[in-house]
Amino acid sequence: MRKTTKTPVARRLTSAAIALGSCLALADPAGSAGAAPADPVPTVFFGDSYTANFGIAPFNQDGDKTLCFQAKENYPTVATRRLADKGVTLDVQSDVSCGGALIHHFWDEQELPLGLKVPPQQNALKDNTQLAVGSMGGNTLGFTRILKQCSDKLRSPDHGLLPGYPVDGDEPAATCDEFFASGDGKQWLDDQFEQVGWDLEEMLERIRYFAPDAKPVLVGYPRLVPEDTNKCLTPAPGQTELPLADIPQDALPVLDQIQKRLDDTMKKAVADAGADFVDLYANTGSNTACDGRNRGIGGLLENSQIGEGDQWLPWYAHPNEKGRDIQAEQVAAKAEQILNR
């Protein structure tokens, strides 16, 4: 049975979304097209560590938001610059992306380590916001817990910064492919995907409600595991760790299937809401964590750009600069397409 939200705000959000959809259908006939707007486009960027681009230095150290690890040159910044080069100016009202954000942090306060807190991301939306762009879903799914279920190294205290814990710590990492295929592991995964779908629906409704003129753009996640998993058995140039650490090779297709299912879940939420989607999974098959010099994803235990001396935080499978540039290119192209409708 599909979950229904019974709160007054949810009913208002739904009504507003329906009304807005009707207005848009009347105002934007099929096949219409026009030039990109001459005036700056009020834009809000939201999202998790894949929007913040954790691991790329330098990062914004702005008081309570320091531990969001938001790169100064994250994909919102680079995409904005790419669009400006094409004569499309974004008036970035705010970039509230923050590492560790779950979908519900769009409307709930997010607690960070050391007692720091950041307000709900929806607070950045304004009546005149015209674009709302960002990535959300991976943390609500619990992807780091899935990775820890499949890796003894990630379970160790040495890598305690990676949030979460294994889905079932009593099950050995070596059998994680079987764990997620049946029984409690499969049920857990099904429940998580159901939650992701509900929360994305709520988030997209809230964007419509708090920024009635905004076009929501949900940005997917770049592909982590290649089709040929033999590529994952060799360290990247200059590295000693395997790209996906000690995750068993027979579990890698399972991780890829889970990521593809997340991509499909995000697509469905976007289609149901009449929003737009940037499908990074479909466009990064040759830039996975296992693609050597072409990798757009930093290996799980490969040193990122955050740290000093002999203390560096791993990438934990986040986009490196090449991956960030792919994100920016795809997001800029989608924004230009939307604004040219």
CSV table of C-alpha atoms in Angstrom, one decimal:
chain,number,residue,atom,x,y,z
A,1,MET,CA,0.0,0.0,0.0
A,2,ARG,CA,1.3,3.5,-0.9
A,3,LYS,CA,2.0,5.7,2.0
A,4,THR,CA,-0.2,8.8,2.3
A,5,THR,CA,0.7,11.9,4.3
A,6,LYS,CA,-2.2,13.3,6.3
A,7,THR,CA,-0.7,16.5,7.7
A,8,PRO,CA,-2.3,19.8,6.7
A,9,VAL,CA,0.9,21.0,5.1
A,10,ALA,CA,1.1,17.9,2.9
A,11,ARG,CA,-2.4,18.5,1.7
A,12,ARG,CA,-1.6,22.1,0.9
A,13,LEU,CA,1.5,21.0,-0.9
A,14,THR,CA,-0.4,18.5,-3.0
A,15,SER,CA,-3.1,21.1,-3.9
A,16,ALA,CA,-0.5,23.7,-4.8
A,17,ALA,CA,1.4,21.2,-7.0
A,18,ILE,CA,-1.8,20.1,-8.8
A,19,ALA,CA,-2.8,23.8,-9.4
A,20,LEU,CA,0.7,24.7,-10.6
A,21,GLY,CA,0.8,21.7,-12.9
A,22,SER,CA,-2.5,22.8,-14.5
A,23,CYS,CA,-1.2,26.3,-15.0
A,24,LEU,CA,2.0,25.1,-16.5
A,25,ALA,CA,0.1,22.8,-18.9
A,26,LEU,CA,-1.9,25.8,-20.1
A,27,ALA,CA,1.0,28.2,-20.3
A,28,ASP,CA,3.6,25.9,-22.0
A,29,PRO,CA,2.1,24.2,-25.0
A,30,ALA,CA,3.9,21.1,-26.3
A,31,GLY,CA,6.7,21.8,-28.7
A,32,SER,CA,7.1,25.4,-27.6
A,33,ALA,CA,10.7,26.8,-27.4
A,34,GLY,CA,12.3,30.1,-26.7
A,35,ALA,CA,15.6,31.7,-25.9
A,36,ALA,CA,17.3,31.4,-22.5
A,37,PRO,CA,16.2,34.2,-20.2
A,38,ALA,CA,18.0,37.5,-20.5
A,39,ASP,CA,17.6,38.3,-16.8
A,40,PRO,CA,19.5,36.3,-14.1
A,41,VAL,CA,17.6,33.2,-13.0
A,42,PRO,CA,17.1,33.0,-9.2
A,43,THR,CA,18.4,29.5,-8.3
A,44,VAL,CA,18.8,27.4,-5.1
A,45,PHE,CA,21.1,24.4,-4.9
A,46,PHE,CA,20.4,21.8,-2.3
A,47,GLY,CA,21.6,18.3,-1.5
A,48,ASP,CA,24.0,15.9,0.1
A,49,SER,CA,27.8,15.3,-0.1
A,50,TYR,CA,27.5,14.6,-3.9
A,51,THR,CA,26.2,18.2,-4.4
A,52,ALA,CA,28.6,19.6,-1.8
A,53,ASN,CA,31.4,17.6,-3.5
A,54,PHE,CA,33.0,16.2,-0.4
A,55,GLY,CA,36.7,15.6,-0.8
A,56,ILE,CA,37.5,18.5,-3.1
A,57,ALA,CA,39.6,21.2,-1.5
A,58,PRO,CA,39.3,24.0,-0.5
A,59,PHE,CA,36.0,23.7,1.2
A,60,ASN,CA,33.8,26.4,2.7
A,61,GLN,CA,34.5,26.8,6.4
A,62,ASP,CA,31.5,28.9,7.4
A,63,GLY,CA,30.8,28.5,11.1
A,64,ASP,CA,28.2,25.8,11.7
A,65,LYS,CA,28.4,24.7,8.1
A,66,THR,CA,32.1,23.8,8.2
A,67,LEU,CA,31.4,20.1,8.7
A,68,CYS,CA,29.2,20.1,5.6
A,69,PHE,CA,32.5,19.8,3.7
A,70,GLN,CA,31.0,21.9,0.8
A,71,ALA,CA,33.7,22.4,-1.8
A,72,LYS,CA,34.2,26.0,-2.9
A,73,GLU,CA,34.4,24.6,-6.4
A,74,ASN,CA,31.5,22.1,-6.2
A,75,TYR,CA,29.4,21.3,-9.2
A,76,PRO,CA,26.9,24.1,-8.6
A,77,THR,CA,29.7,26.6,-8.8
A,78,VAL,CA,31.2,25.1,-11.9
A,79,ALA,CA,27.9,24.6,-13.6
A,80,THR,CA,27.0,28.2,-12.9
A,81,ARG,CA,30.2,29.3,-14.5
A,82,ARG,CA,29.7,27.1,-17.5
A,83,LEU,CA,26.2,28.6,-18.0
A,84,ALA,CA,27.6,32.1,-17.7
A,85,ASP,CA,30.0,31.3,-20.5
A,86,LYS,CA,27.0,30.5,-22.7
A,87,GLY,CA,25.2,33.7,-21.8
A,88,VAL,CA,22.9,32.2,-19.1
A,89,THR,CA,23.2,33.9,-15.8
A,90,LEU,CA,22.1,32.2,-12.6
A,91,ASP,CA,21.4,34.3,-9.6
A,92,VAL,CA,22.4,31.8,-6.9
A,93,GLN,CA,20.3,32.7,-3.9
A,94,SER,CA,21.9,29.9,-1.9
A,95,ASP,CA,23.8,26.6,-2.0
A,96,VAL,CA,22.7,24.7,1.1
A,97,SER,CA,24.2,21.3,0.1
A,98,CYS,CA,25.6,19.5,3.1
A,99,GLY,CA,27.5,16.2,3.5
A,100,GLY,CA,25.4,13.6,5.3
A,101,ALA,CA,22.1,15.1,4.5
A,102,LEU,CA,19.1,12.7,4.2
A,103,ILE,CA,16.1,13.7,2.2
A,104,HIS,CA,14.1,14.6,5.3
A,105,HIS,CA,16.8,17.3,6.1
A,106,PHE,CA,15.1,19.2,3.3
A,107,TRP,CA,12.4,20.0,5.9
A,108,ASP,CA,14.1,19.0,9.1
A,109,GLU,CA,17.1,20.5,10.9
A,110,GLN,CA,20.3,18.5,10.2
A,111,GLU,CA,22.6,17.7,13.1
A,112,LEU,CA,26.3,17.6,12.4
A,113,PRO,CA,29.2,16.3,14.5
A,114,LEU,CA,30.4,18.4,17.5
A,115,GLY,CA,26.9,19.6,18.2
A,116,LEU,CA,26.7,21.8,15.1
A,117,LYS,CA,23.3,22.1,13.3
A,118,VAL,CA,22.1,23.5,10.0
A,119,PRO,CA,18.6,24.6,9.3
A,120,PRO,CA,16.2,22.8,6.9
A,121,GLN,CA,17.3,23.2,3.3
A,122,GLN,CA,13.9,24.3,2.2
A,123,ASN,CA,14.4,27.5,4.1
A,124,ALA,CA,16.6,28.7,1.2
A,125,LEU,CA,13.6,28.7,-1.2
A,126,LYS,CA,12.0,32.0,-2.0
A,127,ASP,CA,8.8,33.1,-3.8
A,128,ASN,CA,10.8,34.1,-6.8
A,129,THR,CA,13.1,31.0,-7.0
A,130,GLN,CA,13.0,29.7,-10.6
A,131,LEU,CA,15.4,26.7,-10.4
A,132,ALA,CA,15.9,24.3,-7.5
A,133,VAL,CA,18.7,21.8,-8.2
A,134,GLY,CA,20.4,19.1,-6.2
A,135,SER,CA,21.1,15.4,-5.4
A,136,MET,CA,19.3,13.6,-2.6
A,137,GLY,CA,18.5,10.0,-1.8
A,138,GLY,CA,21.7,8.0,-1.3
A,139,ASN,CA,21.9,8.7,2.5
A,140,THR,CA,18.3,7.9,3.0
A,141,LEU,CA,18.8,4.6,1.2
A,142,GLY,CA,21.7,4.0,3.6
A,143,PHE,CA,24.3,3.4,0.9
A,144,THR,CA,27.2,3.7,3.4
A,145,ARG,CA,25.6,1.0,5.5
A,146,ILE,CA,25.4,-1.2,2.4
A,147,LEU,CA,29.1,-0.5,1.7
A,148,LYS,CA,29.9,-1.4,5.3
A,149,GLN,CA,27.9,-4.6,5.1
A,150,CYS,CA,30.2,-5.7,2.3
A,151,SER,CA,33.6,-4.5,3.6
A,152,ASP,CA,35.5,-5.5,6.7
A,153,LYS,CA,37.9,-2.5,6.2
A,154,LEU,CA,35.1,0.0,6.3
A,155,ARG,CA,33.7,-1.7,9.4
A,156,SER,CA,37.0,-1.1,11.3
A,157,PRO,CA,37.3,1.9,13.7
A,158,ASP,CA,40.0,3.3,11.5
A,159,HIS,CA,37.2,4.4,9.1
A,160,GLY,CA,34.7,5.6,11.6
A,161,LEU,CA,34.1,8.9,9.8
A,162,LEU,CA,32.1,7.1,7.2
A,163,PRO,CA,28.6,7.4,8.8
A,164,GLY,CA,26.4,4.4,9.6
A,165,TYR,CA,27.1,0.8,10.5
A,166,PRO,CA,26.5,-2.5,8.8
A,167,VAL,CA,22.9,-3.5,8.2
A,168,ASP,CA,23.7,-6.7,10.2
A,169,GLY,CA,27.1,-6.7,11.8
A,170,ASP,CA,26.7,-10.4,12.7
A,171,GLU,CA,26.7,-11.3,9.0
A,172,PRO,CA,30.2,-11.5,7.5
A,173,ALA,CA,31.1,-9.0,4.8
A,174,ALA,CA,32.1,-11.9,2.5
A,175,THR,CA,28.5,-13.0,2.1
A,176,CYS,CA,26.9,-9.6,1.5
A,177,ASP,CA,25.7,-10.5,-2.0
A,178,GLU,CA,23.6,-13.3,-0.5
A,179,PHE,CA,22.5,-11.1,2.4
A,180,PHE,CA,20.8,-8.5,0.1
A,181,ALA,CA,19.3,-11.2,-2.2
A,182,SER,CA,17.0,-12.8,0.4
A,183,GLY,CA,15.6,-12.8,3.9
A,184,ASP,CA,16.2,-9.9,6.3
A,185,GLY,CA,18.7,-8.2,4.0
A,186,LYS,CA,16.3,-8.0,1.1
A,187,GLN,CA,13.4,-6.9,3.3
A,188,TRP,CA,15.6,-4.1,4.8
A,189,LEU,CA,16.6,-3.0,1.3
A,190,ASP,CA,12.9,-3.0,0.1
A,191,ASP,CA,11.9,-0.9,3.1
A,192,GLN,CA,14.7,1.6,2.4
A,193,PHE,CA,13.7,2.0,-1.2
A,194,GLU,CA,10.1,2.6,-0.2
A,195,GLN,CA,11.2,5.3,2.2
A,196,VAL,CA,13.3,7.0,-0.5
A,197,GLY,CA,10.3,7.1,-2.8
A,198,TRP,CA,8.0,8.6,-0.1
A,199,ASP,CA,10.6,11.2,1.0
A,200,LEU,CA,11.4,12.3,-2.6
A,201,GLU,CA,7.7,12.7,-3.3
A,202,GLU,CA,7.5,14.9,-0.2
A,203,MET,CA,10.6,16.9,-1.1
A,204,LEU,CA,9.4,17.7,-4.6
A,205,GLU,CA,6.0,18.7,-3.3
A,206,ARG,CA,7.6,21.1,-0.9
A,207,ILE,CA,9.7,22.7,-3.6
A,208,ARG,CA,6.5,23.3,-5.5
A,209,TYR,CA,4.8,24.8,-2.5
A,210,PHE,CA,7.5,27.1,-1.1
A,211,ALA,CA,8.8,28.2,-4.6
A,212,PRO,CA,5.7,28.0,-6.9
A,213,ASP,CA,7.6,29.2,-9.9
A,214,ALA,CA,10.6,26.9,-9.4
A,215,LYS,CA,11.5,24.1,-11.8
A,216,PRO,CA,12.8,21.2,-9.6
A,217,VAL,CA,15.8,19.4,-11.0
A,218,LEU,CA,16.9,16.2,-9.2
A,219,VAL,CA,20.4,15.1,-10.0
A,220,GLY,CA,21.2,11.4,-9.9
A,221,TYR,CA,24.4,9.8,-8.8
A,222,PRO,CA,27.4,8.8,-11.0
A,223,ARG,CA,28.0,5.2,-11.6
A,224,LEU,CA,30.3,3.5,-9.0
A,225,VAL,CA,30.8,0.0,-10.4
A,226,PRO,CA,31.7,-0.8,-14.0
A,227,GLU,CA,30.0,-3.5,-16.1
A,228,ASP,CA,33.4,-5.3,-16.2
A,229,THR,CA,34.2,-5.8,-12.5
A,230,ASN,CA,37.6,-7.2,-13.4
A,231,LYS,CA,38.6,-3.6,-13.7
A,232,CYS,CA,38.2,-3.4,-9.9
A,233,LEU,CA,40.9,-5.9,-9.2
A,234,THR,CA,43.7,-3.5,-10.0
A,235,PRO,CA,44.6,-0.3,-8.0
A,236,ALA,CA,44.4,3.0,-9.9
A,237,PRO,CA,47.7,4.5,-11.0
A,238,GLY,CA,49.6,5.7,-8.0
A,239,GLN,CA,47.4,3.8,-5.5
A,240,THR,CA,48.0,0.8,-3.4
A,241,GLU,CA,44.4,0.0,-2.3
A,242,LEU,CA,41.9,-1.5,-4.7
A,243,PRO,CA,39.3,1.1,-5.9
A,244,LEU,CA,36.5,-0.6,-3.9
A,245,ALA,CA,38.8,-1.9,-1.1
A,246,ASP,CA,38.0,-5.4,0.1
A,247,ILE,CA,34.5,-5.7,-1.2
A,248,PRO,CA,34.2,-9.1,-2.8
A,249,GLN,CA,34.1,-9.2,-6.6
A,250,ASP,CA,30.9,-11.2,-6.6
A,251,ALA,CA,29.2,-8.4,-4.5
A,252,LEU,CA,30.1,-5.7,-7.0
A,253,PRO,CA,27.3,-6.5,-9.4
A,254,VAL,CA,24.9,-6.3,-6.4
A,255,LEU,CA,26.1,-2.8,-5.5
A,256,ASP,CA,25.6,-1.8,-9.1
A,257,GLN,CA,22.1,-3.2,-9.1
A,258,ILE,CA,21.3,-1.3,-6.0
A,259,GLN,CA,22.6,1.9,-7.5
A,260,LYS,CA,20.6,1.3,-10.7
A,261,ARG,CA,17.5,0.7,-8.6
A,262,LEU,CA,18.1,4.0,-6.8
A,263,ASP,CA,18.5,5.7,-10.1
A,264,ASP,CA,15.1,4.3,-11.2
A,265,THR,CA,13.5,5.3,-8.0
A,266,MET,CA,14.6,8.8,-8.4
A,267,LYS,CA,13.4,8.8,-12.0
A,268,LYS,CA,10.0,7.7,-11.0
A,269,ALA,CA,9.6,10.3,-8.3
A,270,VAL,CA,10.6,13.0,-10.8
A,271,ALA,CA,8.2,11.7,-13.5
A,272,ASP,CA,5.3,11.6,-11.0
A,273,ALA,CA,6.1,15.1,-9.9
A,274,GLY,CA,6.5,16.5,-13.4
A,275,ALA,CA,10.1,17.6,-12.5
A,276,ASP,CA,13.4,17.1,-14.3
A,277,PHE,CA,16.2,14.5,-13.8
A,278,VAL,CA,19.9,14.5,-14.6
A,279,ASP,CA,20.8,10.9,-15.2
A,280,LEU,CA,24.5,10.7,-14.2
A,281,TYR,CA,24.4,6.9,-13.8
A,282,ALA,CA,23.6,6.5,-17.6
A,283,ASN,CA,26.4,8.9,-18.6
A,284,THR,CA,29.3,7.8,-16.4
A,285,GLY,CA,29.8,4.1,-17.3
A,286,SER,CA,33.4,4.7,-18.4
A,287,ASN,CA,34.3,6.9,-15.4
A,288,THR,CA,33.5,4.6,-12.5
A,289,ALA,CA,35.8,4.1,-9.5
A,290,CYS,CA,37.5,1.3,-11.3
A,291,ASP,CA,38.4,3.1,-14.5
A,292,GLY,CA,41.9,4.0,-13.6
A,293,ARG,CA,43.1,7.4,-15.0
A,294,ASN,CA,39.6,8.0,-16.4
A,295,ARG,CA,37.9,7.5,-13.0
A,296,GLY,CA,35.5,10.2,-12.0
A,297,ILE,CA,35.0,8.6,-8.5
A,298,GLY,CA,37.7,8.6,-5.9
A,299,GLY,CA,38.3,5.1,-4.5
A,300,LEU,CA,36.8,4.1,-1.2
A,301,LEU,CA,40.1,4.4,0.7
A,302,GLU,CA,42.1,6.6,-1.7
A,303,ASN,CA,43.1,9.9,-0.1
A,304,SER,CA,40.9,12.8,-1.0
A,305,GLN,CA,42.1,16.4,-1.0
A,306,ILE,CA,41.0,17.1,2.6
A,307,GLY,CA,43.7,16.8,5.2
A,308,GLU,CA,47.3,17.6,5.8
A,309,GLY,CA,50.6,15.9,6.6
A,310,ASP,CA,49.9,12.2,6.9
A,311,GLN,CA,46.3,12.7,7.9
A,312,TRP,CA,43.9,12.7,4.9
A,313,LEU,CA,40.3,11.8,4.6
A,314,PRO,CA,39.5,9.1,2.0
A,315,TRP,CA,37.2,9.9,-0.9
A,316,TYR,CA,34.7,7.2,0.3
A,317,ALA,CA,33.5,6.9,-3.3
A,318,HIS,CA,32.8,10.5,-4.0
A,319,PRO,CA,33.4,12.4,-7.3
A,320,ASN,CA,36.9,13.7,-7.8
A,321,GLU,CA,37.6,16.8,-9.9
A,322,LYS,CA,37.0,14.9,-13.2
A,323,GLY,CA,33.7,13.5,-11.8
A,324,ARG,CA,32.7,17.0,-10.5
A,325,ASP,CA,33.3,18.4,-14.0
A,326,ILE,CA,31.0,15.7,-15.5
A,327,GLN,CA,28.4,16.5,-12.9
A,328,ALA,CA,28.7,20.2,-13.8
A,329,GLU,CA,28.5,19.6,-17.5
A,330,GLN,CA,25.4,17.5,-17.2
A,331,VAL,CA,23.6,19.9,-14.8
A,332,ALA,CA,24.5,22.9,-17.0
A,333,ALA,CA,23.1,21.2,-20.1
A,334,LYS,CA,19.9,20.2,-18.3
A,335,ALA,CA,19.4,23.8,-16.9
A,336,GLU,CA,20.0,25.3,-20.3
A,337,GLN,CA,17.5,22.9,-21.8
A,338,ILE,CA,14.9,23.8,-19.2
A,339,LEU,CA,15.4,27.5,-19.6
A,340,ASN,CA,15.1,27.3,-23.4
A,341,ARG,CA,11.7,25.6,-23.3
